[in-house]
Short mmCIF file of C-alpha atoms in Angstrom, two decimals:
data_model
loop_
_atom_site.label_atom_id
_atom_site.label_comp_id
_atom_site.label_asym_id
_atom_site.label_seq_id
_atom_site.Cartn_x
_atom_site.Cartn_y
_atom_site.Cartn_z
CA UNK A 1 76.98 -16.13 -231.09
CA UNK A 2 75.66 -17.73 -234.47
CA UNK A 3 73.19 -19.39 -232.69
CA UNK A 4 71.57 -16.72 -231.15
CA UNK A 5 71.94 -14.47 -234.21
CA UNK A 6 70.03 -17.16 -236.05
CA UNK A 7 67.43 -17.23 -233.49
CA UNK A 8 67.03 -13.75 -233.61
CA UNK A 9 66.17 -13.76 -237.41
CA UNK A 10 64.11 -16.34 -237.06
CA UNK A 11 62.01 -14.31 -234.92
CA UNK A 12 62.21 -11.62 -237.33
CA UNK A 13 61.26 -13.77 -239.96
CA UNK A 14 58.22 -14.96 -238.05
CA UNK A 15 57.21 -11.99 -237.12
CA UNK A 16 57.03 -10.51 -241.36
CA UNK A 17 55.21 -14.13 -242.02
CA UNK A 18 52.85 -13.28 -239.49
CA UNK A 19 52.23 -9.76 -241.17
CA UNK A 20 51.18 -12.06 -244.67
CA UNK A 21 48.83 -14.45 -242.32
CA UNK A 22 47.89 -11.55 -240.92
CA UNK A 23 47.85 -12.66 -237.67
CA UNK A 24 48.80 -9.16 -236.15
CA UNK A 25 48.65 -10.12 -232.54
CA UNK A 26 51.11 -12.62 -232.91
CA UNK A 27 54.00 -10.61 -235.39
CA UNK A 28 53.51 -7.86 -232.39
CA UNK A 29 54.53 -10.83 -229.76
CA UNK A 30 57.62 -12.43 -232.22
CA UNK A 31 58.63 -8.58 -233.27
CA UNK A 32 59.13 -8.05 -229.73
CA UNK A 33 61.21 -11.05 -228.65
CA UNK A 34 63.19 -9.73 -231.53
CA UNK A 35 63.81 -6.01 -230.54
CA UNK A 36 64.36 -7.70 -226.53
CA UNK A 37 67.35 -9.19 -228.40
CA UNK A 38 68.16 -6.39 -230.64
CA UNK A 39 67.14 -3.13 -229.38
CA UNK A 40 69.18 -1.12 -231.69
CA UNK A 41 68.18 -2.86 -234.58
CA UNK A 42 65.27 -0.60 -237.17
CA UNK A 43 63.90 -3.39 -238.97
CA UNK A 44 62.39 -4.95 -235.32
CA UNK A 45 60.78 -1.76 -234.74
CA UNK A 46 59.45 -1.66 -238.75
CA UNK A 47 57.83 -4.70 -238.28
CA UNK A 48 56.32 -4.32 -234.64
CA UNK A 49 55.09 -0.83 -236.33
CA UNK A 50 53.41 -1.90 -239.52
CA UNK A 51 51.88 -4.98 -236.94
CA UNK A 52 50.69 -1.96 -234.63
CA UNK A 53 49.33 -0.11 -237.95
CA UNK A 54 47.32 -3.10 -239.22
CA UNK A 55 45.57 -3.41 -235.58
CA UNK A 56 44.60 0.43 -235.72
CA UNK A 57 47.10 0.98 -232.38
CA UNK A 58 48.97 4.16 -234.39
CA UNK A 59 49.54 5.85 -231.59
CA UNK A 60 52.05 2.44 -231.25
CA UNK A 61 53.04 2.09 -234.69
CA UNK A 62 54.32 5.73 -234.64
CA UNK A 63 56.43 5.06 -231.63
CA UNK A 64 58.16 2.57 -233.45
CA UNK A 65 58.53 3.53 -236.89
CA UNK A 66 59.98 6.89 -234.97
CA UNK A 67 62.29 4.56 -233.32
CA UNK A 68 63.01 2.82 -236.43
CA UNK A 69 63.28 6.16 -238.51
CA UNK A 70 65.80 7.55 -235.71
CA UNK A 71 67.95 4.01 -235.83
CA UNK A 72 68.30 4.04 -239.70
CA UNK A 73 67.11 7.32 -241.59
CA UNK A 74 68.09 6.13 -244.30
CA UNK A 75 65.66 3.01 -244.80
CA UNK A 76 63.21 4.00 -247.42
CA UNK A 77 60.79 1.38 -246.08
CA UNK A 78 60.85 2.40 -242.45
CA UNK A 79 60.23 6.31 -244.17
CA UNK A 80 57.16 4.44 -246.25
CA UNK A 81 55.66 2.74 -243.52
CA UNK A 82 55.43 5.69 -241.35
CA UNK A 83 54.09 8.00 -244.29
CA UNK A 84 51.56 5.60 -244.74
CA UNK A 85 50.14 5.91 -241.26
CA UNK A 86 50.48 9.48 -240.85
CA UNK A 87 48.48 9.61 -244.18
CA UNK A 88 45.67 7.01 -241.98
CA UNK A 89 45.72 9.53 -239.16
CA UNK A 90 45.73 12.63 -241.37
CA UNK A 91 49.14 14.12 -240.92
CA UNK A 92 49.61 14.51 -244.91
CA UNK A 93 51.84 17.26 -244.42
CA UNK A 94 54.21 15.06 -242.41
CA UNK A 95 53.44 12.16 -244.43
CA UNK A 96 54.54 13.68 -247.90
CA UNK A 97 57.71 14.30 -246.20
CA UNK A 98 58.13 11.01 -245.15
CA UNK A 99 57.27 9.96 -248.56
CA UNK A 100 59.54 12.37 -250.44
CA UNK A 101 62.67 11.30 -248.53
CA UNK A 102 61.97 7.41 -249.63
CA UNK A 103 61.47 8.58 -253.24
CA UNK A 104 65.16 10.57 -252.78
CA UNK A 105 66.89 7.23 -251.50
CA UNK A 106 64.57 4.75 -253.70
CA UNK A 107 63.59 6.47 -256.52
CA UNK A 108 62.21 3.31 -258.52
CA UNK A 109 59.71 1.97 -256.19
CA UNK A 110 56.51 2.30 -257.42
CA UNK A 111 54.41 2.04 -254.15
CA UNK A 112 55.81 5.28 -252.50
CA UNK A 113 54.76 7.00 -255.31
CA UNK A 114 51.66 5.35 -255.09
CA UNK A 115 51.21 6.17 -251.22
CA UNK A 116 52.35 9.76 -252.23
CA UNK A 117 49.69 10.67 -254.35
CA UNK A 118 46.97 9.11 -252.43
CA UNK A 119 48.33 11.55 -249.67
CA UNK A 120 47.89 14.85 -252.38
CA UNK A 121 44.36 13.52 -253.55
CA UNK A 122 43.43 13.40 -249.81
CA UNK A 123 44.86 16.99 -249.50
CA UNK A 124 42.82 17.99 -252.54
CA UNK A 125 45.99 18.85 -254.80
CA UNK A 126 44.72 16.08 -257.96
CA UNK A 127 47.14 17.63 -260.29
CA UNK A 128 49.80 16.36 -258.14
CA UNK A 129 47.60 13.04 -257.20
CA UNK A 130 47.69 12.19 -260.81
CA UNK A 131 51.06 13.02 -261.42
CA UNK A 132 52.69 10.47 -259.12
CA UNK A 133 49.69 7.80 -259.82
CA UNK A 134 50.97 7.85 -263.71
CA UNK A 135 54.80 7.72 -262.08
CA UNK A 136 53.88 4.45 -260.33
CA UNK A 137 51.85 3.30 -263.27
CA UNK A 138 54.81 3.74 -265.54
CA UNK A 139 57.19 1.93 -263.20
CA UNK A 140 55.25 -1.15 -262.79
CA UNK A 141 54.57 -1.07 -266.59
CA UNK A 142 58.78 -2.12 -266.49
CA UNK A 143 57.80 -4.97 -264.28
CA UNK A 144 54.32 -5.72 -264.39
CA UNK A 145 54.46 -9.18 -262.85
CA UNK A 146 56.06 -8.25 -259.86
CA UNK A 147 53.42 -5.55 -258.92
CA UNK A 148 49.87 -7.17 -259.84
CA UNK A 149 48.04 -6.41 -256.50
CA UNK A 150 50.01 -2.57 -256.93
CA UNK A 151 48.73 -2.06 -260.53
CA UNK A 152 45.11 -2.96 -260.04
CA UNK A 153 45.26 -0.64 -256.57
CA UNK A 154 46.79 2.08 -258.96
CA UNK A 155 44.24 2.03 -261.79
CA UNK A 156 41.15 1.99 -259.24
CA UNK A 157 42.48 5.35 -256.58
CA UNK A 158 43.74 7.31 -260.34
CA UNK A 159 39.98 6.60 -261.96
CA UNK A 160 38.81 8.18 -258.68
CA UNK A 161 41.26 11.22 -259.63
CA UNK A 162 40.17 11.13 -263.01
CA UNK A 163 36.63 11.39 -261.69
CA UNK A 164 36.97 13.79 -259.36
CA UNK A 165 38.47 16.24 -262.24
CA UNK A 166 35.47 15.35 -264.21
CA UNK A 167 37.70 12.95 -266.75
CA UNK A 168 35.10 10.55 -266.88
CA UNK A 169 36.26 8.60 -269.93
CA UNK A 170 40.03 8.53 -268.57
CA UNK A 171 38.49 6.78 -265.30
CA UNK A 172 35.74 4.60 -267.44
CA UNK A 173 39.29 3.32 -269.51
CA UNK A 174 40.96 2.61 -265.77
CA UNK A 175 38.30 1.27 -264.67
CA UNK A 176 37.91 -1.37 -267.28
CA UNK A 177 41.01 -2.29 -266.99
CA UNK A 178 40.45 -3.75 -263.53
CA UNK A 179 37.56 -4.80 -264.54
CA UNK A 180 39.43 -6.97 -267.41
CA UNK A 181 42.30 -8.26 -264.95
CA UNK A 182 39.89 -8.72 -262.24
CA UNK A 183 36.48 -9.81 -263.37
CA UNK A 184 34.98 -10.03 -260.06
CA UNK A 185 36.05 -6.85 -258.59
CA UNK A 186 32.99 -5.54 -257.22
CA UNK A 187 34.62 -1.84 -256.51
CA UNK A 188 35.82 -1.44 -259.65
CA UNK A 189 31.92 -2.04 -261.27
CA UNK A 190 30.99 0.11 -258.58
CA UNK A 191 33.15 3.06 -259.72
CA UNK A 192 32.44 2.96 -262.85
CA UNK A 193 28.70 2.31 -262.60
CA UNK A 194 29.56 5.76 -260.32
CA UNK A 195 31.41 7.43 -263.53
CA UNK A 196 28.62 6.31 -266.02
CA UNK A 197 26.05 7.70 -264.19
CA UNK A 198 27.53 11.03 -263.61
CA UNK A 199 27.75 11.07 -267.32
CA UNK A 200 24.58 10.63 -267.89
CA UNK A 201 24.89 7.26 -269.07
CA UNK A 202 22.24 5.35 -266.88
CA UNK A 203 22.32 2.26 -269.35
CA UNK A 204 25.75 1.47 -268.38
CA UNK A 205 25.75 2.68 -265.01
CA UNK A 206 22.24 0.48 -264.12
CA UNK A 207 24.40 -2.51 -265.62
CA UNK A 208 27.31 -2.19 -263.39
CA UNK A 209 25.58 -1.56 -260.35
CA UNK A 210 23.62 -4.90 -260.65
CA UNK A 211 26.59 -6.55 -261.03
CA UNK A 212 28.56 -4.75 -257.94
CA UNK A 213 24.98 -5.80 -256.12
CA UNK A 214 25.30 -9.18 -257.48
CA UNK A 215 28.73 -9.32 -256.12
CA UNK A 216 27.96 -7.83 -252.80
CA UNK A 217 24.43 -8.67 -252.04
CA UNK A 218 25.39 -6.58 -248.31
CA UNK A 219 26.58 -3.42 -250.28
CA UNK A 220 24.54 -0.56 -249.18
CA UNK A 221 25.81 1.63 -251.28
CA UNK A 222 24.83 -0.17 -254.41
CA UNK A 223 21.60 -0.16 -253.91
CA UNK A 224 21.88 3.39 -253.01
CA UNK A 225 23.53 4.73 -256.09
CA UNK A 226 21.51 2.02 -258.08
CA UNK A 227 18.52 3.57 -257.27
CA UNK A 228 19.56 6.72 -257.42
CA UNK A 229 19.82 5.92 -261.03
CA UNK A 230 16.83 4.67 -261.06
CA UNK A 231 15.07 7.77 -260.15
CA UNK A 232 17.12 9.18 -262.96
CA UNK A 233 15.11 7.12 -265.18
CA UNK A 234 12.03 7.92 -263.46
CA UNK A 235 11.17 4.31 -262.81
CA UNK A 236 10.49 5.18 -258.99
CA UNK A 237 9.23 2.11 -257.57
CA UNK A 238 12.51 0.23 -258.74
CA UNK A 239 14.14 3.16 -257.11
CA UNK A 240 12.08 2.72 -253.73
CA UNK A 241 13.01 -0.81 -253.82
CA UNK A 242 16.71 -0.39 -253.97
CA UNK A 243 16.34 2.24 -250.99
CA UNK A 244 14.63 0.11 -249.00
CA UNK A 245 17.17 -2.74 -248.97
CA UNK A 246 19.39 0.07 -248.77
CA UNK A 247 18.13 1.13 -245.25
CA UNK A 248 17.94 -2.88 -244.04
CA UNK A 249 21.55 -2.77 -244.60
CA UNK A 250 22.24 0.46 -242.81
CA UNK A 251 18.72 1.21 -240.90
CA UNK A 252 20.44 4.17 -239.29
CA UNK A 253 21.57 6.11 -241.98
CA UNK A 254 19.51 9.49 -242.31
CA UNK A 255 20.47 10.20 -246.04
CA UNK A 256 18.55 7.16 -246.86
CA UNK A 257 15.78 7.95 -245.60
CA UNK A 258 15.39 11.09 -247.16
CA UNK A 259 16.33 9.93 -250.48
CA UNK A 260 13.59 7.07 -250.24
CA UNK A 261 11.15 10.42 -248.83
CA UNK A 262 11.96 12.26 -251.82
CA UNK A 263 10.67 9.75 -254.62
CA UNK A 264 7.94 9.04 -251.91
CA UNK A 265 7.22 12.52 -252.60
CA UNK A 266 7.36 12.87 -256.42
CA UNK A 267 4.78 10.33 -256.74
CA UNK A 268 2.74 12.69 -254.49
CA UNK A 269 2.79 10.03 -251.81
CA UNK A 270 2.98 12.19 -249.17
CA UNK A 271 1.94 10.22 -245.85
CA UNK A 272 5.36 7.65 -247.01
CA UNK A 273 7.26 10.82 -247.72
CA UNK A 274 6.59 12.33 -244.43
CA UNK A 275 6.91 9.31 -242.28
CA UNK A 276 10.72 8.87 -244.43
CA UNK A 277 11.21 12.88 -243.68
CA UNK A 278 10.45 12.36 -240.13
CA UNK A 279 12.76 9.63 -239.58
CA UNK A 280 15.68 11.01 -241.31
CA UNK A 281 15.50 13.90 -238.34
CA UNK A 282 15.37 11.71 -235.52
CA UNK A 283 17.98 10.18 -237.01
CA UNK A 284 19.92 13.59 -237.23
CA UNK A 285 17.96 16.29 -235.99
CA UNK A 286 20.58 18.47 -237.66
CA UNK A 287 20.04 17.08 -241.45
CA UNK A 288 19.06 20.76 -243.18
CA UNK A 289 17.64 19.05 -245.88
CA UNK A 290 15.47 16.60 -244.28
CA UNK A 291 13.98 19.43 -242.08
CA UNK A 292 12.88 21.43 -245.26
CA UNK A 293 11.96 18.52 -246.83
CA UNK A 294 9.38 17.09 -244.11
CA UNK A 295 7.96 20.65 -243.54
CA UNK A 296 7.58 21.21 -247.36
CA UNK A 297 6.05 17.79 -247.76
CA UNK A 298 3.77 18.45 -244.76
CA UNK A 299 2.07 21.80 -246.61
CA UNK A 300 1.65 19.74 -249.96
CA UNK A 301 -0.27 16.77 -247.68
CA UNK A 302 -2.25 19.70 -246.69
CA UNK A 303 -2.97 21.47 -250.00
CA UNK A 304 -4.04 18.15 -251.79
CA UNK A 305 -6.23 17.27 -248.29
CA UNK A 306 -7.80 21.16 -249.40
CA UNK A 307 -7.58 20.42 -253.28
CA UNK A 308 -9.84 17.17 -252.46
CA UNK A 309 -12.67 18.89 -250.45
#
């Protein structure tokens, strides 16, 4: 009887370790062997589910977190777990249940809040997004040693609150935070490099792009939004630049295209602009903008061909 009881955990125990290898496949194959042994046990099924979750099988992972939920309603980690992907499949309603019976039963863990208002910032409610993001802030503030990876996921979803509210400073203060814990955290210079520039501060914001760029040489984005700023400042050939290794990264992306079109077209480079235009529409034949934006840069080719006679 001890024997197999300690075989049992020790599958158990292999399974969670495979979890933190994250070798998915193989805490799926030692959560099972465990459940086969103790089918009326919920941690089995929490671990087979959050294995399930991590592999992007949900429709799995809800089967047995349900299970696991049914087994022991009262586990606040089985109840996190399965907020969490009902949150990844979009079910916030259901999820901010899930999440508000944890917080009743385990009111002092910081990551359900956490999870919670990532679920109302999806849902659009920031109010209530920043509410619980300063509620897990302030808990991990009691034990700040024990929730490192938490705090620094924390700081970086609330400055993307704060932004979205237009609290640009707030989310330029979070931000740097990171950015002081975690010098080499290429989202957080992207965010605020975001946050500067919709303040108007392109200095700033042309400084921490290059630096999420020099981080990421493969982010698209950073070139993007770098030379968005760039066109910002008017310097439109750095700006063309940036869009152009922007599009080697993602060649089928439309919006880039039509961005790279547009400064084509304020240097009254037409022929580029067009050629951009065109491609963003066969690359989405239902992009408004770049329809109205090759026809209108079409007529202007023709006016300056007139203009020139």
């Amino acid at each position: 009887m001890t024997q197999g009881f300690e075989s049992a955990t020790s599958l158990l125990n292999a399974a969670f370790d495979a979890i933190d290898d994250e070798d998915f496949d193989r805490a799926v194959e030692m959560a099972g062997q465990f459940i086969a042994m103790n089918p009326d046990s919920a941690r089995g099924y929490c671990a087979r589910g959050l294995a399930y979750a991590n592999l992007d099988d949900f429709v799995r992972a809800l089967q047995d977190l349900n299970r696991a939920v049914k087994l022991n309603p009262k586990d606040p980690t089985a109840r996190l777990w399965r907020g969490n992907v009902l949150s990844e499949v979009r079910y916030f309603d259901r999820a901010l249940h899930d999440y508000n019976v944890a917080i009743d039963i385990d009111p002092d863990d910081p990551e359900i809040y956490y999870r919670r208002g990532m679920a109302q910032h999806h849902k659009g409610d920031l109010e209530s997004a920043l509410d619980d993001l300063d509620l897990a802030s302030a808990l991990i503030a009691k034990t700040p040693k024990a929730f490192e990876e938490l705090r620094l996921k924390v700081l970086l979803d609330r400055a993307d609150v704060f932004c979205a509210r237009g609290e640009l400073a707030d989310a330029i203060a979070d931000l740097t935070t990171v950015i002081k814990f975690e010098p080499d955290c290429q989202e957080a210079y992207y965010s605020r490099g975001i946050a500067y520039c919709e303040g108007g501060d392109y200095k700033h914001a042309l400084s921490d792009l290059t630096i999420c760029i020099d981080l990421n040489p493969q982010s698209a984005d950073g070139y993007y939004n770098r030379g968005m700023v760039y066109t910002e400042m008017h310097e439109f050939k750095k700006a063309i630049a940036d869009f152009t290794q922007a599009i080697r990264l993602e060649p089928d992306d439309a919006g880039l295209y039509n961005q790279r079109g547009l400064v084509y077209a304020y240097q009254k480079d037409f022929e580029n602009a067009i050629t951009d235009f065109h491609q963003a529409v066969q690359l989405d034949p239902n992009d408004y903008e770049a329809n109205a934006n090759l026809e209108k840069a079409s007529n202007e080719k023709f006016f300056e061909s007139v203009r020139k006679r």
